[in-house]
PDB file of C-alpha atoms in Angstrom:
ATOM      1  CA  MET A 724      16.980 -20.901   9.863  1.00 54.00           C
ATOM      2  CA  GLY A 725      17.186 -17.332  10.238  1.00 49.00           C
ATOM      3  CA  GLN A 726      14.674 -14.833  10.666  1.00 51.00           C
ATOM      4  CA  VAL A 727      14.389 -12.480   7.327  1.00 51.00           C
ATOM      5  CA  VAL A 728      14.677  -8.406   8.647  1.00 55.00           C
ATOM      6  CA  GLY A 729      13.744  -5.198   6.637  1.00 73.00           C
ATOM      7  CA  GLY A 730      13.679  -5.579   2.941  1.00 90.00           C
ATOM      8  CA  THR A 731      11.542  -3.450   0.198  1.00 92.00           C
ATOM      9  CA  ASP A 732       7.956  -4.515  -0.435  1.00 92.00           C
ATOM     10  CA  TYR A 733       6.685  -2.948  -4.419  1.00 94.00           C
ATOM     11  CA  PHE A 734       2.300  -1.382  -3.786  1.00 94.00           C
ATOM     12  CA  ASP A 735       0.793  -1.091  -6.450  1.00 94.00           C
ATOM     13  CA  SER A 736      -1.758   1.059  -6.552  1.00 95.00           C
ATOM     14  CA  SER A 737      -4.582  -1.159  -5.232  1.00 95.00           C
ATOM     15  CA  ALA A 738      -1.888  -1.517  -2.429  1.00 95.00           C
ATOM     16  CA  LEU A 739      -1.782   1.836  -1.743  1.00 96.00           C
ATOM     17  CA  VAL A 740      -5.388   2.599  -0.914  1.00 96.00           C
ATOM     18  CA  LYS A 741      -5.434  -0.255   1.290  1.00 96.00           C
ATOM     19  CA  ARG A 742      -3.449   2.282   3.175  1.00 95.00           C
ATOM     20  CA  TYR A 743      -5.773   4.826   3.676  1.00 94.00           C
ATOM     21  CA  LEU A 744      -9.455   3.273   2.807  1.00 93.00           C
ATOM     22  CA  ALA A 745     -10.556   0.650   4.964  1.00 94.00           C
ATOM     23  CA  GLU A 746     -10.837  -2.396   2.957  1.00 93.00           C
ATOM     24  CA  ARG A 747     -10.228  -6.482   2.709  1.00 96.00           C
ATOM     25  CA  GLY A 748      -5.953  -6.690   2.908  1.00 96.00           C
ATOM     26  CA  SER A 749      -5.629  -3.664   5.316  1.00 97.00           C
ATOM     27  CA  ALA A 750      -4.480  -4.758   8.100  1.00 97.00           C
ATOM     28  CA  TRP A 751      -2.011  -6.345   6.124  1.00 95.00           C
ATOM     29  CA  VAL A 752      -0.768  -3.003   4.131  1.00 95.00           C
ATOM     30  CA  GLN A 753      -1.257  -1.034   7.605  1.00 96.00           C
ATOM     31  CA  ALA A 754       1.122  -3.638   9.210  1.00 94.00           C
ATOM     32  CA  ARG A 755       4.239  -3.588   6.169  1.00 94.00           C
ATOM     33  CA  CYS A 756       3.927  -0.371   6.025  1.00 94.00           C
ATOM     34  CA  ASN A 757       4.188   1.094  10.289  1.00 95.00           C
ATOM     35  CA  SER A 758       7.496  -1.539   9.839  1.00 93.00           C
ATOM     36  CA  PRO A 759      10.793   0.333  10.584  1.00 92.00           C
ATOM     37  CA  THR A 760      12.515  -1.978   8.585  1.00 90.00           C
ATOM     38  CA  ARG A 761      10.223  -1.782   5.364  1.00 91.00           C
ATOM     39  CA  THR A 762      11.356  -0.162   2.371  1.00 92.00           C
ATOM     40  CA  ILE A 763       8.061   0.689   0.444  1.00 92.00           C
ATOM     41  CA  ALA A 764       8.128   1.607  -3.214  1.00 93.00           C
ATOM     42  CA  THR A 765       6.018   2.025  -5.970  1.00 93.00           C
ATOM     43  CA  VAL A 766       5.925   3.581  -9.640  1.00 94.00           C
ATOM     44  CA  ASP A 767       4.948   7.060  -9.706  1.00 96.00           C
ATOM     45  CA  LEU A 768       1.794   6.305 -12.014  1.00 96.00           C
ATOM     46  CA  SER A 769       0.150   5.331  -8.664  1.00 95.00           C
ATOM     47  CA  ARG A 770       0.443   9.286  -8.112  1.00 95.00           C
ATOM     48  CA  VAL A 771      -3.402   9.312 -10.771  1.00 97.00           C
ATOM     49  CA  GLU A 772      -4.464   5.674 -10.473  1.00 97.00           C
ATOM     50  CA  VAL A 773      -4.876   6.346  -6.508  1.00 96.00           C
ATOM     51  CA  ALA A 774      -6.341   9.101  -7.015  1.00 97.00           C
ATOM     52  CA  ALA A 775      -9.288   8.411  -9.466  1.00 97.00           C
ATOM     53  CA  ALA A 776      -9.593   5.444  -7.349  1.00 96.00           C
ATOM     54  CA  PHE A 777     -10.272   7.664  -4.134  1.00 96.00           C
ATOM     55  CA  ALA A 778     -12.585   9.471  -6.539  1.00 96.00           C
ATOM     56  CA  SER A 779     -14.708   6.621  -7.800  1.00 95.00           C
ATOM     57  CA  LYS A 780     -15.138   5.863  -3.210  1.00 92.00           C
ATOM     58  CA  LEU A 781     -16.436   9.050  -3.190  1.00 93.00           C
ATOM     59  CA  ARG A 782     -18.969   8.665  -5.981  1.00 95.00           C
ATOM     60  CA  GLY A 783     -20.481   5.831  -4.716  1.00 86.00           C
TER      61      GLY A 783
END
């Protein structure tokens, strides 16, 4: 069997939050984001959802 190289990962807002905040699953997300052979895709709505998640974390 061959090795799969490259590809695209779709990240929803919960995965994007893990990129910036230490949560369960953050290490996996970081590894995918730091891979030179991976492309990260998301939707425009994620901007609003991630901002809301950060605000919620700040409020406690």
